[in-house]
Amino acid sequence: MTPTSQAPIPGGTAPRDRVLIIGNGMAGQRLVEALLAQPAPPSQITVIGAERVPAYNRILLSPLLAGELDPDALTLRDADWYAERGVELILGDRVERIERQARRVITASGRRLDYERLVLATGSRPAMPPVPGIELQGVHGFRDLDDAATLTECAQGGGNAVVIGGGLLGLEAAEGLRKRGMAVSVLQRASRLMNRQLDATAAGLLEDELASRGLTVVTDARLAAVEDDGHGRVAAVRLEDGRRLATDCVVVAAGITPNAELGRDAGLDSDRAIRVDAHLTTSDPAIHALGECCQFEQHTYGLVEPIWRQVEVLAAHLAGEAVSGYVEQPSATKLKVSGVSLFAFGPTEAAPEHDVLSYHDPERGDYRRLLLRDGRLEGVVLYGDTRIGPWAFEQALAGSDLNACRQALLFGPADVEALLEAAAEDADRAADSAHLQRPVEEAA
């Protein structure tokens, strides 16, 4: 890559010329693309990843496990893409230490890589519940290609699987294993599936659908232990109420733990993850953190939408552009299970001051529930027909006043826009009438 000028950019700061990115996951790869698209990109970009393959789309691990995709379909950019753009890509090596004074990192293989600006995009790992037996063979996470390959191999012999966690990732993993031929039970600690995104009605519809496919859903399930078969492998899980489920494998999908140890060990300010400011800068001005390993204010991350916004801010900042800081915004949820359409954002429960609009057609499995406060959308749950979801999310982000079209909100933008146009025309006519009447009143 041709070096860029070091002259400061008006309204911004000097370009950060030698950028080292630790992590070749989705966030790190997205940052590379955003940096290359800047008017004055860094002259040297190095990316190092612990996995032996280039960045891939982790969102598609579930259809990969279900046998709906080939592994190659997940690759975001191959190694040649990096080489053609002058980006140094190092795979299969893990950074073990950051030497902040020298601005250098040391890898497991002994590499010593210097930087002017360092970006930590180290992601996360499954949060393992602290119960006896969780370290047994046959207990797996579901975060990367190796996990998907291991679970695919486990499923080849059929048998039983237990998935711990009834959120997005857990349900996707459970459906993938079911499609591979396993008998799958999902353990959900809460009283309903996806309790952070769905109300009771939508969660009930989802549970009924999954049960009709052959999944067993166990709610209010508190894991007490994973039992040994006597040879170091999992044989069963035991719940706090005494129930015992025999199983050949366990998949843990009950949250994530940020991979923040590298930053903590280097002395960076950390809490649940590595603390960053609105420009994704850590307590060391030469080091930034991005995605699942960072914490902004009280927020940590597991969805791609906020991480993509972080990428845009950080890329501009590293390229010396003047940029507004990262601002927290709501995110919408979609479930990636074939044949299930679900879209949700905002509160799951109605507050006393919410105006609740709902529609439920049990025959068709169609459910919609909208929460409004003072005529503005704050929460939506859609199950079945989710076509109005993106439009509703836009209205919520914009803070649109929807009082004039309240009666049509459950049926989508076409009817709503017609009512809003009619209301605007009525307002214009009223204003014109008032304008014409004023001179007469003044003359009188």
mmCIF file of N, CA and C in Angstrom, residues 304-382:
data_model
loop_
_atom_site.group_PDB
_atom_site.id
_atom_site.type_symbol
_atom_site.label_atom_id
_atom_site.label_comp_id
_atom_site.label_asym_id
_atom_site.label_seq_id
_atom_site.Cartn_x
_atom_site.Cartn_y
_atom_site.Cartn_z
ATOM 1 N N VAL A 304 -24.398 -7.283 16.169
ATOM 2 C CA VAL A 304 -23.507 -6.636 15.201
ATOM 3 C C VAL A 304 -23.836 -5.163 14.962
ATOM 4 N N GLU A 305 -25.101 -4.761 15.073
ATOM 5 C CA GLU A 305 -25.456 -3.387 14.704
ATOM 6 C C GLU A 305 -24.671 -2.341 15.478
ATOM 7 N N PRO A 306 -24.614 -2.391 16.813
ATOM 8 C CA PRO A 306 -23.811 -1.385 17.502
ATOM 9 C C PRO A 306 -22.329 -1.479 17.184
ATOM 10 N N ILE A 307 -21.841 -2.695 16.933
ATOM 11 C CA ILE A 307 -20.421 -2.859 16.616
ATOM 12 C C ILE A 307 -20.104 -2.223 15.279
ATOM 13 N N TRP A 308 -21.006 -2.326 14.316
ATOM 14 C CA TRP A 308 -20.771 -1.672 13.022
ATOM 15 C C TRP A 308 -20.696 -0.149 13.184
ATOM 16 N N ARG A 309 -21.520 0.406 14.080
ATOM 17 C CA ARG A 309 -21.443 1.850 14.332
ATOM 18 C C ARG A 309 -20.122 2.216 14.998
ATOM 19 N N GLN A 310 -19.643 1.360 15.882
ATOM 20 C CA GLN A 310 -18.340 1.590 16.489
ATOM 21 C C GLN A 310 -17.235 1.593 15.432
ATOM 22 N N VAL A 311 -17.330 0.664 14.496
ATOM 23 C CA VAL A 311 -16.324 0.568 13.437
ATOM 24 C C VAL A 311 -16.227 1.873 12.666
ATOM 25 N N GLU A 312 -17.362 2.449 12.279
ATOM 26 C CA GLU A 312 -17.340 3.686 11.491
ATOM 27 C C GLU A 312 -16.675 4.818 12.260
ATOM 28 N N VAL A 313 -16.978 4.914 13.556
ATOM 29 C CA VAL A 313 -16.368 5.959 14.386
ATOM 30 C C VAL A 313 -14.860 5.746 14.487
ATOM 31 N N LEU A 314 -14.446 4.532 14.809
ATOM 32 C CA LEU A 314 -13.030 4.260 15.022
ATOM 33 C C LEU A 314 -12.225 4.401 13.732
ATOM 34 N N ALA A 315 -12.768 3.940 12.614
ATOM 35 C CA ALA A 315 -12.045 4.042 11.346
ATOM 36 C C ALA A 315 -11.777 5.500 10.992
ATOM 37 N N ALA A 316 -12.781 6.346 11.133
ATOM 38 C CA ALA A 316 -12.592 7.769 10.841
ATOM 39 C C ALA A 316 -11.580 8.378 11.808
ATOM 40 N N HIS A 317 -11.681 8.015 13.072
ATOM 41 C CA HIS A 317 -10.766 8.551 14.084
ATOM 42 C C HIS A 317 -9.323 8.143 13.788
ATOM 43 N N LEU A 318 -9.107 6.883 13.435
ATOM 44 C CA LEU A 318 -7.754 6.411 13.141
ATOM 45 C C LEU A 318 -7.190 7.017 11.868
ATOM 46 N N ALA A 319 -8.059 7.395 10.943
ATOM 47 C CA ALA A 319 -7.614 7.998 9.694
ATOM 48 C C ALA A 319 -7.451 9.513 9.809
ATOM 49 N N GLY A 320 -7.675 10.059 11.020
ATOM 50 C CA GLY A 320 -7.468 11.484 11.217
ATOM 51 C C GLY A 320 -8.634 12.356 10.860
ATOM 52 N N GLU A 321 -9.791 11.756 10.633
ATOM 53 C CA GLU A 321 -10.973 12.530 10.285
ATOM 54 C C GLU A 321 -11.671 13.038 11.547
ATOM 55 N N ALA A 322 -12.239 14.237 11.458
ATOM 56 C CA ALA A 322 -13.082 14.716 12.550
ATOM 57 C C ALA A 322 -14.370 13.895 12.547
ATOM 58 N N VAL A 323 -14.740 13.340 13.681
ATOM 59 C CA VAL A 323 -15.893 12.454 13.724
ATOM 60 C C VAL A 323 -16.593 12.600 15.065
ATOM 61 N N SER A 324 -17.919 12.583 15.020
ATOM 62 C CA SER A 324 -18.671 12.570 16.266
ATOM 63 C C SER A 324 -18.462 11.220 16.956
ATOM 64 N N GLY A 325 -18.569 11.209 18.254
ATOM 65 C CA GLY A 325 -18.329 9.983 18.991
ATOM 66 C C GLY A 325 -19.457 8.984 18.842
ATOM 67 N N TYR A 326 -19.180 7.776 19.273
ATOM 68 C CA TYR A 326 -20.169 6.707 19.271
ATOM 69 C C TYR A 326 -21.293 7.044 20.248
ATOM 70 N N VAL A 327 -22.522 6.805 19.811
ATOM 71 C CA VAL A 327 -23.701 7.047 20.633
ATOM 72 C C VAL A 327 -24.502 5.753 20.705
ATOM 73 N N GLU A 328 -24.899 5.373 21.906
ATOM 74 C CA GLU A 328 -25.680 4.155 22.083
ATOM 75 C C GLU A 328 -27.063 4.325 21.471
ATOM 76 N N GLN A 329 -27.530 3.316 20.722
ATOM 77 C CA GLN A 329 -28.852 3.315 20.116
ATOM 78 C C GLN A 329 -29.503 1.951 20.330
ATOM 79 N N PRO A 330 -30.831 1.894 20.260
ATOM 80 C CA PRO A 330 -31.501 0.594 20.372
ATOM 81 C C PRO A 330 -31.125 -0.328 19.212
ATOM 82 N N SER A 331 -31.260 -1.613 19.429
ATOM 83 C CA SER A 331 -31.026 -2.614 18.386
ATOM 84 C C SER A 331 -32.241 -3.517 18.284
ATOM 85 N N ALA A 332 -32.495 -4.000 17.083
ATOM 86 C CA ALA A 332 -33.595 -4.931 16.862
ATOM 87 C C ALA A 332 -33.069 -6.363 16.835
ATOM 88 N N THR A 333 -33.945 -7.321 17.140
ATOM 89 C CA THR A 333 -33.588 -8.734 17.202
ATOM 90 C C THR A 333 -34.337 -9.511 16.135
ATOM 91 N N LYS A 334 -33.609 -10.374 15.428
ATOM 92 C CA LYS A 334 -34.225 -11.315 14.495
ATOM 93 C C LYS A 334 -33.691 -12.699 14.819
ATOM 94 N N LEU A 335 -34.563 -13.698 14.730
ATOM 95 C CA LEU A 335 -34.159 -15.079 14.997
ATOM 96 C C LEU A 335 -33.812 -15.756 13.682
ATOM 97 N N LYS A 336 -32.630 -16.426 13.650
ATOM 98 C CA LYS A 336 -32.173 -17.080 12.425
ATOM 99 C C LYS A 336 -32.452 -18.578 12.477
ATOM 100 N N VAL A 337 -33.727 -18.929 12.583
ATOM 101 C CA VAL A 337 -34.158 -20.323 12.521
ATOM 102 C C VAL A 337 -35.079 -20.462 11.324
ATOM 103 N N SER A 338 -34.759 -21.377 10.431
ATOM 104 C CA SER A 338 -35.524 -21.536 9.203
ATOM 105 C C SER A 338 -37.001 -21.765 9.505
ATOM 106 N N GLY A 339 -37.859 -20.978 8.868
ATOM 107 C CA GLY A 339 -39.293 -21.147 9.025
ATOM 108 C C GLY A 339 -39.903 -20.389 10.170
ATOM 109 N N VAL A 340 -39.073 -19.677 10.962
ATOM 110 C CA VAL A 340 -39.581 -18.867 12.069
ATOM 111 C C VAL A 340 -39.252 -17.412 11.790
ATOM 112 N N SER A 341 -40.283 -16.567 11.705
ATOM 113 C CA SER A 341 -40.087 -15.141 11.474
ATOM 114 C C SER A 341 -40.396 -14.395 12.762
ATOM 115 N N LEU A 342 -39.397 -13.662 13.239
ATOM 116 C CA LEU A 342 -39.527 -12.976 14.517
ATOM 117 C C LEU A 342 -38.736 -11.676 14.449
ATOM 118 N N PHE A 343 -39.325 -10.598 14.952
ATOM 119 C CA PHE A 343 -38.663 -9.295 14.953
ATOM 120 C C PHE A 343 -39.094 -8.571 16.217
ATOM 121 N N ALA A 344 -38.130 -8.038 16.965
ATOM 122 C CA ALA A 344 -38.481 -7.384 18.230
ATOM 123 C C ALA A 344 -37.466 -6.323 18.583
ATOM 124 N N PHE A 345 -37.933 -5.279 19.269
ATOM 125 C CA PHE A 345 -37.041 -4.294 19.875
ATOM 126 C C PHE A 345 -37.785 -3.602 21.007
ATOM 127 N N GLY A 346 -37.017 -2.991 21.895
ATOM 128 C CA GLY A 346 -37.610 -2.227 22.984
ATOM 129 C C GLY A 346 -38.052 -3.093 24.145
ATOM 130 N N PRO A 347 -38.848 -2.523 25.068
ATOM 131 C CA PRO A 347 -39.251 -3.243 26.283
ATOM 132 C C PRO A 347 -40.076 -4.491 25.958
ATOM 133 N N THR A 348 -39.898 -5.533 26.766
ATOM 134 C CA THR A 348 -40.713 -6.731 26.592
ATOM 135 C C THR A 348 -42.026 -6.633 27.366
ATOM 136 N N GLU A 349 -42.047 -5.814 28.408
ATOM 137 C CA GLU A 349 -43.253 -5.672 29.229
ATOM 138 C C GLU A 349 -43.780 -4.246 29.135
ATOM 139 N N ALA A 350 -45.098 -4.121 29.104
ATOM 140 C CA ALA A 350 -45.723 -2.796 29.038
ATOM 141 C C ALA A 350 -45.686 -2.117 30.401
ATOM 142 N N ALA A 351 -45.311 -0.838 30.410
ATOM 143 C CA ALA A 351 -45.376 -0.029 31.626
ATOM 144 C C ALA A 351 -46.770 0.580 31.726
ATOM 145 N N PRO A 352 -47.165 1.050 32.914
ATOM 146 C CA PRO A 352 -48.506 1.635 33.070
ATOM 147 C C PRO A 352 -48.794 2.770 32.098
ATOM 148 N N GLU A 353 -47.759 3.526 31.726
ATOM 149 C CA GLU A 353 -47.980 4.673 30.834
ATOM 150 C C GLU A 353 -47.943 4.314 29.359
ATOM 151 N N HIS A 354 -47.727 3.041 29.026
ATOM 152 C CA HIS A 354 -47.710 2.631 27.625
ATOM 153 C C HIS A 354 -49.120 2.461 27.072
ATOM 154 N N ASP A 355 -49.276 2.869 25.828
ATOM 155 C CA ASP A 355 -50.471 2.554 25.053
ATOM 156 C C ASP A 355 -50.157 1.267 24.292
ATOM 157 N N VAL A 356 -50.910 0.201 24.545
ATOM 158 C CA VAL A 356 -50.612 -1.117 23.983
ATOM 159 C C VAL A 356 -51.549 -1.419 22.823
ATOM 160 N N LEU A 357 -50.970 -1.703 21.656
ATOM 161 C CA LEU A 357 -51.742 -2.143 20.492
ATOM 162 C C LEU A 357 -51.349 -3.582 20.193
ATOM 163 N N SER A 358 -52.322 -4.460 20.002
ATOM 164 C CA SER A 358 -51.976 -5.850 19.730
ATOM 165 C C SER A 358 -52.954 -6.484 18.758
ATOM 166 N N TYR A 359 -52.439 -7.487 18.068
ATOM 167 C CA TYR A 359 -53.230 -8.269 17.110
ATOM 168 C C TYR A 359 -52.736 -9.699 17.187
ATOM 169 N N HIS A 360 -53.656 -10.666 17.263
ATOM 170 C CA HIS A 360 -53.258 -12.062 17.381
ATOM 171 C C HIS A 360 -54.204 -12.927 16.562
ATOM 172 N N ASP A 361 -53.636 -13.641 15.607
ATOM 173 C CA ASP A 361 -54.391 -14.594 14.807
ATOM 174 C C ASP A 361 -53.809 -15.984 15.081
ATOM 175 N N PRO A 362 -54.352 -16.714 16.065
ATOM 176 C CA PRO A 362 -53.778 -18.018 16.433
ATOM 177 C C PRO A 362 -53.772 -19.018 15.290
ATOM 178 N N GLU A 363 -54.786 -18.929 14.417
ATOM 179 C CA GLU A 363 -54.859 -19.891 13.310
ATOM 180 C C GLU A 363 -53.642 -19.788 12.401
ATOM 181 N N ARG A 364 -53.203 -18.571 12.150
ATOM 182 C CA ARG A 364 -52.069 -18.346 11.248
ATOM 183 C C ARG A 364 -50.754 -18.178 12.000
ATOM 184 N N GLY A 365 -50.806 -18.179 13.318
ATOM 185 C CA GLY A 365 -49.588 -17.969 14.086
ATOM 186 C C GLY A 365 -49.016 -16.592 13.903
ATOM 187 N N ASP A 366 -49.890 -15.602 13.786
ATOM 188 C CA ASP A 366 -49.462 -14.224 13.532
ATOM 189 C C ASP A 366 -49.760 -13.381 14.771
ATOM 190 N N TYR A 367 -48.737 -12.673 15.252
ATOM 191 C CA TYR A 367 -48.910 -11.873 16.463
ATOM 192 C C TYR A 367 -48.120 -10.575 16.339
ATOM 193 N N ARG A 368 -48.756 -9.479 16.744
ATOM 194 C CA ARG A 368 -48.089 -8.174 16.740
ATOM 195 C C ARG A 368 -48.470 -7.430 18.014
ATOM 196 N N ARG A 369 -47.460 -6.834 18.645
ATOM 197 C CA ARG A 369 -47.721 -6.020 19.818
ATOM 198 C C ARG A 369 -46.829 -4.788 19.780
ATOM 199 N N LEU A 370 -47.453 -3.627 19.864
ATOM 200 C CA LEU A 370 -46.745 -2.359 19.805
ATOM 201 C C LEU A 370 -46.933 -1.614 21.120
ATOM 202 N N LEU A 371 -45.865 -1.006 21.604
ATOM 203 C CA LEU A 371 -45.909 -0.160 22.793
ATOM 204 C C LEU A 371 -45.630 1.276 22.386
ATOM 205 N N LEU A 372 -46.565 2.180 22.708
ATOM 206 C CA LEU A 372 -46.394 3.595 22.401
ATOM 207 C C LEU A 372 -46.418 4.403 23.692
ATOM 208 N N ARG A 373 -45.645 5.453 23.704
ATOM 209 C CA ARG A 373 -45.671 6.415 24.796
ATOM 210 C C ARG A 373 -45.824 7.804 24.177
ATOM 211 N N ASP A 374 -46.917 8.469 24.499
ATOM 212 C CA ASP A 374 -47.208 9.792 23.938
ATOM 213 C C ASP A 374 -47.185 9.769 22.407
ATOM 214 N N GLY A 375 -47.701 8.687 21.840
ATOM 215 C CA GLY A 375 -47.806 8.595 20.388
ATOM 216 C C GLY A 375 -46.543 8.164 19.674
ATOM 217 N N ARG A 376 -45.501 7.800 20.417
ATOM 218 C CA ARG A 376 -44.230 7.407 19.798
ATOM 219 C C ARG A 376 -43.912 5.953 20.141
ATOM 220 N N LEU A 377 -43.470 5.216 19.120
ATOM 221 C CA LEU A 377 -43.166 3.796 19.309
ATOM 222 C C LEU A 377 -41.956 3.616 20.216
ATOM 223 N N GLU A 378 -42.080 2.718 21.194
ATOM 224 C CA GLU A 378 -40.951 2.388 22.060
ATOM 225 C C GLU A 378 -40.603 0.901 22.017
ATOM 226 N N GLY A 379 -41.579 0.054 21.681
ATOM 227 C CA GLY A 379 -41.309 -1.369 21.652
ATOM 228 C C GLY A 379 -42.219 -2.095 20.686
ATOM 229 N N VAL A 380 -41.676 -3.094 20.020
ATOM 230 C CA VAL A 380 -42.440 -3.883 19.057
ATOM 231 C C VAL A 380 -42.051 -5.347 19.199
ATOM 232 N N VAL A 381 -43.049 -6.223 19.182
ATOM 233 C CA VAL A 381 -42.831 -7.666 19.082
ATOM 234 C C VAL A 381 -43.672 -8.165 17.918
ATOM 235 N N LEU A 382 -43.034 -8.788 16.947
ATOM 236 C CA LEU A 382 -43.724 -9.341 15.777
ATOM 237 C C LEU A 382 -43.355 -10.811 15.652
#
